[in-house]
mmCIF file of C-alpha atoms in Angstrom:
data_model
loop_
_atom_site.group_PDB
_atom_site.id
_atom_site.type_symbol
_atom_site.label_atom_id
_atom_site.label_comp_id
_atom_site.label_asym_id
_atom_site.label_seq_id
_atom_site.Cartn_x
_atom_site.Cartn_y
_atom_site.Cartn_z
ATOM 1 C CA MET B 1 158.349 150.804 25.706
ATOM 2 C CA SER B 2 159.749 147.302 25.112
ATOM 3 C CA SER B 3 157.963 143.971 24.835
ATOM 4 C CA SER B 4 159.535 142.927 28.173
ATOM 5 C CA THR B 5 157.935 145.949 29.837
ATOM 6 C CA LEU B 6 154.544 144.973 28.454
ATOM 7 C CA PHE B 7 155.007 141.406 29.693
ATOM 8 C CA GLY B 8 155.863 142.892 33.104
ATOM 9 C CA ILE B 9 152.666 144.962 33.084
ATOM 10 C CA ALA B 10 150.681 141.823 32.253
ATOM 11 C CA THR B 11 152.346 139.896 35.096
ATOM 12 C CA PHE B 12 151.369 142.488 37.699
ATOM 13 C CA ALA B 13 147.920 142.885 36.136
ATOM 14 C CA TYR B 14 147.256 139.163 36.706
ATOM 15 C CA LEU B 15 148.609 139.451 40.261
ATOM 16 C CA PHE B 16 146.231 142.317 41.049
ATOM 17 C CA ALA B 17 143.431 140.451 39.281
ATOM 18 C CA THR B 18 144.033 137.554 41.683
ATOM 19 C CA PHE B 19 143.699 139.877 44.687
ATOM 20 C CA PHE B 20 140.532 141.438 43.291
ATOM 21 C CA TYR B 21 138.964 138.063 42.461
ATOM 22 C CA VAL B 22 139.657 136.805 45.993
ATOM 23 C CA GLY B 23 138.150 140.038 47.307
ATOM 24 C CA TYR B 24 135.144 139.513 45.073
ATOM 25 C CA LEU B 25 134.807 135.964 46.345
ATOM 26 C CA ALA B 26 134.828 137.217 49.930
ATOM 27 C CA PHE B 27 132.610 140.299 49.619
ATOM 28 C CA ARG B 28 130.709 139.865 46.310
ATOM 29 C CA GLY B 29 131.190 143.546 45.572
ATOM 30 C CA ARG B 30 130.303 144.381 41.991
ATOM 31 C CA ALA B 31 132.991 147.076 41.760
ATOM 32 C CA VAL B 32 135.635 144.635 43.016
ATOM 33 C CA GLY B 33 134.551 142.057 40.435
ATOM 34 C CA ASN B 34 134.680 144.603 37.636
ATOM 35 C CA ALA B 35 138.132 145.730 38.784
ATOM 36 C CA ALA B 36 139.316 142.110 38.625
ATOM 37 C CA THR B 37 137.997 141.686 35.086
ATOM 38 C CA GLY B 38 139.560 145.026 34.130
ATOM 39 C CA MET B 39 142.948 143.811 35.373
ATOM 40 C CA VAL B 40 142.620 140.662 33.274
ATOM 41 C CA TRP B 41 141.824 142.722 30.191
ATOM 42 C CA LEU B 42 144.814 144.980 30.923
ATOM 43 C CA GLY B 43 147.039 141.906 31.099
ATOM 44 C CA VAL B 44 145.623 140.329 27.946
ATOM 45 C CA VAL B 45 145.967 143.535 25.910
ATOM 46 C CA SER B 46 149.492 144.155 27.249
ATOM 47 C CA GLN B 47 150.547 140.632 26.327
ATOM 48 C CA ALA B 48 149.050 140.961 22.858
ATOM 49 C CA GLY B 49 151.013 144.187 22.389
ATOM 50 C CA ALA B 50 154.196 142.502 23.647
ATOM 51 C CA MET B 51 153.859 139.590 21.225
ATOM 52 C CA ILE B 52 153.133 141.879 18.271
ATOM 53 C CA MET B 53 156.145 144.020 19.227
ATOM 54 C CA ARG B 54 158.455 140.977 19.371
ATOM 55 C CA TRP B 55 157.141 139.833 15.984
ATOM 56 C CA VAL B 56 157.908 143.251 14.442
ATOM 57 C CA GLU B 57 161.314 143.417 16.143
ATOM 58 C CA SER B 58 162.269 140.009 14.726
ATOM 59 C CA TYR B 59 161.581 141.257 11.195
ATOM 60 C CA ARG B 60 163.665 144.374 11.827
ATOM 61 C CA MET B 61 166.515 142.055 12.858
ATOM 62 C CA GLY B 62 166.163 140.171 9.562
ATOM 63 C CA ILE B 63 165.094 136.898 11.231
ATOM 64 C CA GLY B 64 161.340 137.478 11.141
ATOM 65 C CA HIS B 65 159.226 134.803 12.771
ATOM 66 C CA ALA B 66 156.161 134.451 14.978
ATOM 67 C CA PRO B 67 156.979 134.874 18.708
ATOM 68 C CA LEU B 68 156.439 131.169 19.441
ATOM 69 C CA SER B 69 159.894 129.730 18.906
ATOM 70 C CA ASN B 70 161.398 129.166 22.389
ATOM 71 C CA MET B 71 160.412 128.675 26.030
ATOM 72 C CA TYR B 72 160.184 132.407 26.775
ATOM 73 C CA GLU B 73 157.855 133.088 23.861
ATOM 74 C CA SER B 74 155.758 129.917 24.121
ATOM 75 C CA LEU B 75 155.328 130.281 27.882
ATOM 76 C CA GLY B 76 154.148 133.858 27.444
ATOM 77 C CA PHE B 77 151.681 132.669 24.801
ATOM 78 C CA PHE B 78 150.531 129.898 27.167
ATOM 79 C CA GLY B 79 149.698 132.431 29.881
ATOM 80 C CA TRP B 80 147.848 134.571 27.359
ATOM 81 C CA CYS B 81 145.763 131.582 26.181
ATOM 82 C CA VAL B 82 144.866 130.727 29.794
ATOM 83 C CA MET B 83 143.392 134.180 30.379
ATOM 84 C CA ILE B 84 141.645 134.327 26.981
ATOM 85 C CA ALA B 85 139.990 130.988 27.804
ATOM 86 C CA TYR B 86 139.040 132.324 31.231
ATOM 87 C CA LEU B 87 137.479 135.500 29.793
ATOM 88 C CA VAL B 88 135.326 133.340 27.510
ATOM 89 C CA VAL B 89 134.177 131.297 30.517
ATOM 90 C CA GLU B 90 133.493 134.422 32.586
ATOM 91 C CA TYR B 91 131.437 135.933 29.758
ATOM 92 C CA ARG B 92 129.561 132.704 29.009
ATOM 93 C CA PHE B 93 128.786 131.574 32.566
ATOM 94 C CA LYS B 94 128.867 134.915 34.451
ATOM 95 C CA GLN B 95 130.986 133.378 37.208
ATOM 96 C CA LYS B 96 133.748 135.781 38.247
ATOM 97 C CA ALA B 97 134.612 133.632 41.281
ATOM 98 C CA VAL B 98 136.376 131.164 38.951
ATOM 99 C CA GLY B 99 138.968 133.876 38.304
ATOM 100 C CA ALA B 100 140.312 133.424 41.845
ATOM 101 C CA PHE B 101 141.562 129.976 40.785
ATOM 102 C CA VAL B 102 142.633 130.735 37.198
ATOM 103 C CA SER B 103 144.318 134.150 37.288
ATOM 104 C CA PRO B 104 147.009 132.877 39.750
ATOM 105 C CA LEU B 105 148.011 130.321 37.103
ATOM 106 C CA ALA B 106 148.657 133.067 34.550
ATOM 107 C CA PHE B 107 150.581 135.125 37.128
ATOM 108 C CA VAL B 108 152.816 132.173 38.055
ATOM 109 C CA ILE B 109 153.412 131.341 34.375
ATOM 110 C CA LEU B 110 154.502 134.886 33.495
ATOM 111 C CA ALA B 111 156.517 135.376 36.697
ATOM 112 C CA ALA B 112 158.390 132.111 36.084
ATOM 113 C CA ASN B 113 158.950 133.139 32.493
ATOM 114 C CA ALA B 114 160.527 136.440 33.521
ATOM 115 C CA LEU B 115 162.745 134.802 36.168
ATOM 116 C CA LEU B 116 163.884 131.639 34.397
ATOM 117 C CA PHE B 117 164.234 132.310 30.681
ATOM 118 C CA PRO B 118 166.184 134.877 28.596
ATOM 119 C CA ASP B 119 164.069 137.247 26.517
ATOM 120 C CA GLU B 120 166.442 137.624 23.547
ATOM 121 C CA ILE B 121 164.916 137.243 20.093
ATOM 122 C CA GLN B 122 166.839 134.419 18.413
ATOM 123 C CA PRO B 123 166.856 133.035 14.840
ATOM 124 C CA LEU B 124 164.858 129.895 14.209
ATOM 125 C CA VAL B 125 166.632 126.541 14.268
ATOM 126 C CA PRO B 126 166.176 124.642 10.961
ATOM 127 C CA ALA B 127 163.466 122.339 12.368
ATOM 128 C CA LEU B 128 161.287 125.356 13.241
ATOM 129 C CA GLN B 129 161.531 126.989 9.825
ATOM 130 C CA SER B 130 158.121 125.823 8.642
ATOM 131 C CA ASN B 131 154.647 127.246 8.156
ATOM 132 C CA TRP B 132 153.436 124.416 10.430
ATOM 133 C CA LEU B 133 154.940 126.262 13.411
ATOM 134 C CA ILE B 134 152.027 128.646 13.930
ATOM 135 C CA ALA B 135 149.282 126.063 13.281
ATOM 136 C CA HIS B 136 150.804 123.488 15.629
ATOM 137 C CA VAL B 137 151.719 125.830 18.491
ATOM 138 C CA VAL B 138 148.518 127.910 18.397
ATOM 139 C CA THR B 139 146.155 124.908 18.421
ATOM 140 C CA SER B 140 148.154 123.171 21.151
ATOM 141 C CA PHE B 141 148.333 126.171 23.469
ATOM 142 C CA VAL B 142 144.731 127.229 23.014
ATOM 143 C CA ALA B 143 143.892 123.659 24.094
ATOM 144 C CA TYR B 144 146.259 123.998 27.067
ATOM 145 C CA GLY B 145 144.515 127.253 28.021
ATOM 146 C CA SER B 146 141.131 125.507 28.068
ATOM 147 C CA PHE B 147 142.583 122.662 30.134
ATOM 148 C CA ALA B 148 144.063 125.182 32.611
ATOM 149 C CA VAL B 149 140.576 126.615 33.167
ATOM 150 C CA SER B 150 139.160 123.108 33.682
ATOM 151 C CA PHE B 151 141.965 122.454 36.184
ATOM 152 C CA GLY B 152 141.128 125.565 38.232
ATOM 153 C CA VAL B 153 137.417 124.753 38.153
ATOM 154 C CA SER B 154 138.093 121.153 39.208
ATOM 155 C CA ILE B 155 140.035 122.353 42.245
ATOM 156 C CA MET B 156 137.070 124.599 43.131
ATOM 157 C CA TYR B 157 134.667 121.685 42.703
ATOM 158 C CA LEU B 158 136.625 119.350 44.989
ATOM 159 C CA VAL B 159 137.021 122.038 47.663
ATOM 160 C CA LYS B 160 133.313 122.829 47.536
ATOM 161 C CA ARG B 161 132.236 119.188 47.671
ATOM 162 C CA ARG B 162 134.484 118.569 50.670
ATOM 163 C CA SER B 163 133.029 121.622 52.398
ATOM 164 C CA GLU B 164 129.488 120.427 51.666
ATOM 165 C CA ARG B 165 130.205 116.981 53.104
ATOM 166 C CA MET B 166 131.655 118.561 56.247
ATOM 167 C CA GLY B 167 128.694 120.917 56.568
ATOM 168 C CA SER B 168 130.829 124.076 56.543
ATOM 169 C CA GLU B 169 127.963 126.423 55.822
ATOM 170 C CA GLY B 170 128.779 130.115 55.975
ATOM 171 C CA SER B 171 132.424 129.664 55.073
ATOM 172 C CA LEU B 172 134.145 131.334 52.124
ATOM 173 C CA VAL B 173 133.679 128.112 50.148
ATOM 174 C CA SER B 174 129.914 128.472 50.386
ATOM 175 C CA LEU B 175 130.285 131.497 48.096
ATOM 176 C CA PHE B 176 131.679 129.319 45.285
ATOM 177 C CA PRO B 177 129.355 128.660 42.321
ATOM 178 C CA GLU B 178 127.070 125.647 42.632
ATOM 179 C CA SER B 179 128.750 122.253 42.193
ATOM 180 C CA LYS B 180 126.619 121.499 39.147
ATOM 181 C CA MET B 181 127.757 124.735 37.506
ATOM 182 C CA LEU B 182 131.430 123.974 38.216
ATOM 183 C CA ASP B 183 131.031 120.473 36.769
ATOM 184 C CA GLU B 184 129.443 121.948 33.639
ATOM 185 C CA VAL B 185 132.253 124.503 33.165
ATOM 186 C CA ASN B 186 134.813 121.720 33.640
ATOM 187 C CA TYR B 187 133.167 119.568 30.970
ATOM 188 C CA LYS B 188 132.734 122.361 28.414
ATOM 189 C CA SER B 189 136.315 123.575 28.843
ATOM 190 C CA ILE B 190 137.585 120.082 28.071
ATOM 191 C CA ALA B 191 135.068 119.663 25.231
ATOM 192 C CA VAL B 192 136.623 122.759 23.608
ATOM 193 C CA GLY B 193 140.228 121.853 24.391
ATOM 194 C CA PHE B 194 140.140 118.211 23.278
ATOM 195 C CA PRO B 195 139.524 118.735 19.529
ATOM 196 C CA LEU B 196 142.124 121.516 19.533
ATOM 197 C CA LEU B 197 144.654 119.194 21.184
ATOM 198 C CA SER B 198 143.814 116.577 18.546
ATOM 199 C CA LEU B 199 144.419 119.168 15.825
ATOM 200 C CA GLY B 200 147.681 120.175 17.501
ATOM 201 C CA ILE B 201 148.897 116.566 17.437
ATOM 202 C CA ILE B 202 147.875 116.149 13.789
ATOM 203 C CA THR B 203 149.603 119.373 12.671
ATOM 204 C CA GLY B 204 152.624 118.377 14.759
ATOM 205 C CA ALA B 205 152.805 115.035 12.940
ATOM 206 C CA ALA B 206 152.614 116.797 9.569
ATOM 207 C CA TRP B 207 155.351 119.176 10.705
ATOM 208 C CA ALA B 208 157.509 116.247 11.895
ATOM 209 C CA ASN B 209 157.212 114.613 8.487
ATOM 210 C CA TYR B 210 158.315 117.890 6.870
ATOM 211 C CA ALA B 211 161.235 118.418 9.278
ATOM 212 C CA TRP B 212 162.415 114.881 10.062
ATOM 213 C CA GLY B 213 160.894 112.738 7.295
ATOM 214 C CA THR B 214 158.529 110.772 9.547
ATOM 215 C CA TYR B 215 155.103 111.484 11.004
ATOM 216 C CA TRP B 216 155.774 109.823 14.350
ATOM 217 C CA SER B 217 159.026 108.772 16.036
ATOM 218 C CA TRP B 218 157.913 108.126 19.650
ATOM 219 C CA ASP B 219 159.942 111.105 20.801
ATOM 220 C CA PRO B 220 159.219 111.820 24.535
ATOM 221 C CA LYS B 221 157.230 114.958 23.645
ATOM 222 C CA GLU B 222 155.126 113.009 21.131
ATOM 223 C CA THR B 223 154.601 110.135 23.544
ATOM 224 C CA TRP B 224 153.478 112.382 26.406
ATOM 225 C CA SER B 225 151.236 114.368 24.073
ATOM 226 C CA LEU B 226 149.543 111.082 23.185
ATOM 227 C CA ILE B 227 149.256 110.146 26.885
ATOM 228 C CA THR B 228 147.613 113.533 27.549
ATOM 229 C CA TRP B 229 145.235 112.972 24.636
ATOM 230 C CA PHE B 230 144.242 109.549 26.018
ATOM 231 C CA ILE B 231 143.522 111.005 29.480
ATOM 232 C CA TYR B 232 141.144 113.638 28.096
ATOM 233 C CA ALA B 233 139.643 111.086 25.679
ATOM 234 C CA ALA B 234 139.004 108.863 28.717
ATOM 235 C CA TYR B 235 137.345 111.830 30.464
ATOM 236 C CA LEU B 236 134.922 112.393 27.584
ATOM 237 C CA HIS B 237 134.351 108.655 27.056
ATOM 238 C CA ALA B 238 133.573 108.127 30.756
ATOM 239 C CA ARG B 239 131.196 111.084 30.800
ATOM 240 C CA PHE B 240 129.308 110.076 27.666
ATOM 241 C CA THR B 241 129.175 106.305 28.057
ATOM 242 C CA ARG B 242 129.469 105.761 31.830
ATOM 243 C CA GLY B 243 127.735 108.863 33.063
ATOM 244 C CA TRP B 244 130.753 110.029 35.075
ATOM 245 C CA GLN B 245 130.282 113.464 36.597
ATOM 246 C CA GLY B 246 131.363 115.375 39.661
ATOM 247 C CA THR B 247 134.297 114.206 41.748
ATOM 248 C CA ARG B 248 135.551 111.495 39.393
ATOM 249 C CA THR B 249 135.677 113.773 36.354
ATOM 250 C CA ALA B 250 137.211 116.588 38.433
ATOM 251 C CA VAL B 251 140.023 114.253 39.511
ATOM 252 C CA LEU B 252 140.492 113.087 35.911
ATOM 253 C CA SER B 253 140.667 116.714 34.780
ATOM 254 C CA ILE B 254 143.417 117.424 37.337
ATOM 255 C CA VAL B 255 145.327 114.341 36.183
ATOM 256 C CA GLY B 256 144.982 115.512 32.576
ATOM 257 C CA PHE B 257 146.375 118.976 33.320
ATOM 258 C CA SER B 258 149.237 117.395 35.274
ATOM 259 C CA ALA B 259 150.060 115.482 32.079
ATOM 260 C CA VAL B 260 149.889 118.763 30.133
ATOM 261 C CA ILE B 261 152.407 120.363 32.500
ATOM 262 C CA PHE B 262 154.748 117.374 32.284
ATOM 263 C CA THR B 263 154.466 117.293 28.498
ATOM 264 C CA TYR B 264 155.381 120.964 28.339
ATOM 265 C CA PHE B 265 157.958 121.326 31.150
ATOM 266 C CA GLY B 266 158.947 117.863 32.345
ATOM 267 C CA VAL B 267 159.800 116.492 28.933
ATOM 268 C CA ASN B 268 161.850 119.593 28.081
ATOM 269 C CA PHE B 269 163.967 119.497 31.233
ATOM 270 C CA LEU B 270 164.029 115.824 32.224
ATOM 271 C CA LEU B 271 163.958 113.911 28.949
ATOM 272 C CA SER B 272 166.042 114.433 25.827
ATOM 273 C CA GLY B 273 164.604 114.116 22.349
ATOM 274 C CA LEU B 274 163.909 115.767 19.032
ATOM 275 C CA HIS B 275 161.955 118.538 20.793
ATOM 276 C CA SER B 276 164.840 119.530 23.099
ATOM 277 C CA TYR B 277 164.968 122.986 21.468
ATOM 278 C CA SER B 278 161.440 123.885 22.644
#
């Protein structure tokens, strides 16, 4: 069995998890909910096996490196972090319904990865040959995973609030978790992701100094990472000092994750810079 096969298993596991979570949302069947969680675990374990296999294969090829060096590998790791963050939320808050809005993200990420990017294991370019690679990428993508969960929860919150204002009692939306619970999950996901994003930026600056001789060069990737950091800093500042909650913080969370997506994809494909290899 190859690492690509394991990634394929994970992709379909997240797809089936999405179906089961939607079914759970509609019928609240305990067996359906457990099946959804089981699919997520199948995907997470399959992805972990795939990444370990690629790591071992790279050493057998004589170019050993962590499987985090190109779009195919980093995107796969991104999807894995999203579902790890979700499993933590599901365990902590006992809210399986959130999976209906998060597992589709992981499915889309892995499906796009399989369709758009080659899966060959390639040697590292000189700029990536550093021990900072793992520290920078892992902290950044674990933060992105937390922000993806906050994004899904924010969408749920806005849909539920709109339904409440329209008085749509008895609809599928009425089965969502309480608005206060969704707001709390949104806040705690960002509270976990923000310090990790900060650490990712710091380790990235240290890595830049090692690779290019300067801590900061206003490269598009660096600039958009800083913009993303400011958006989530504004979220936490507004919540702590202005008492923002609910709709305003949900919208800010969605804006923040949009910045994450542009930093990761938009900068790579639309803007040229020192990070054009990633």
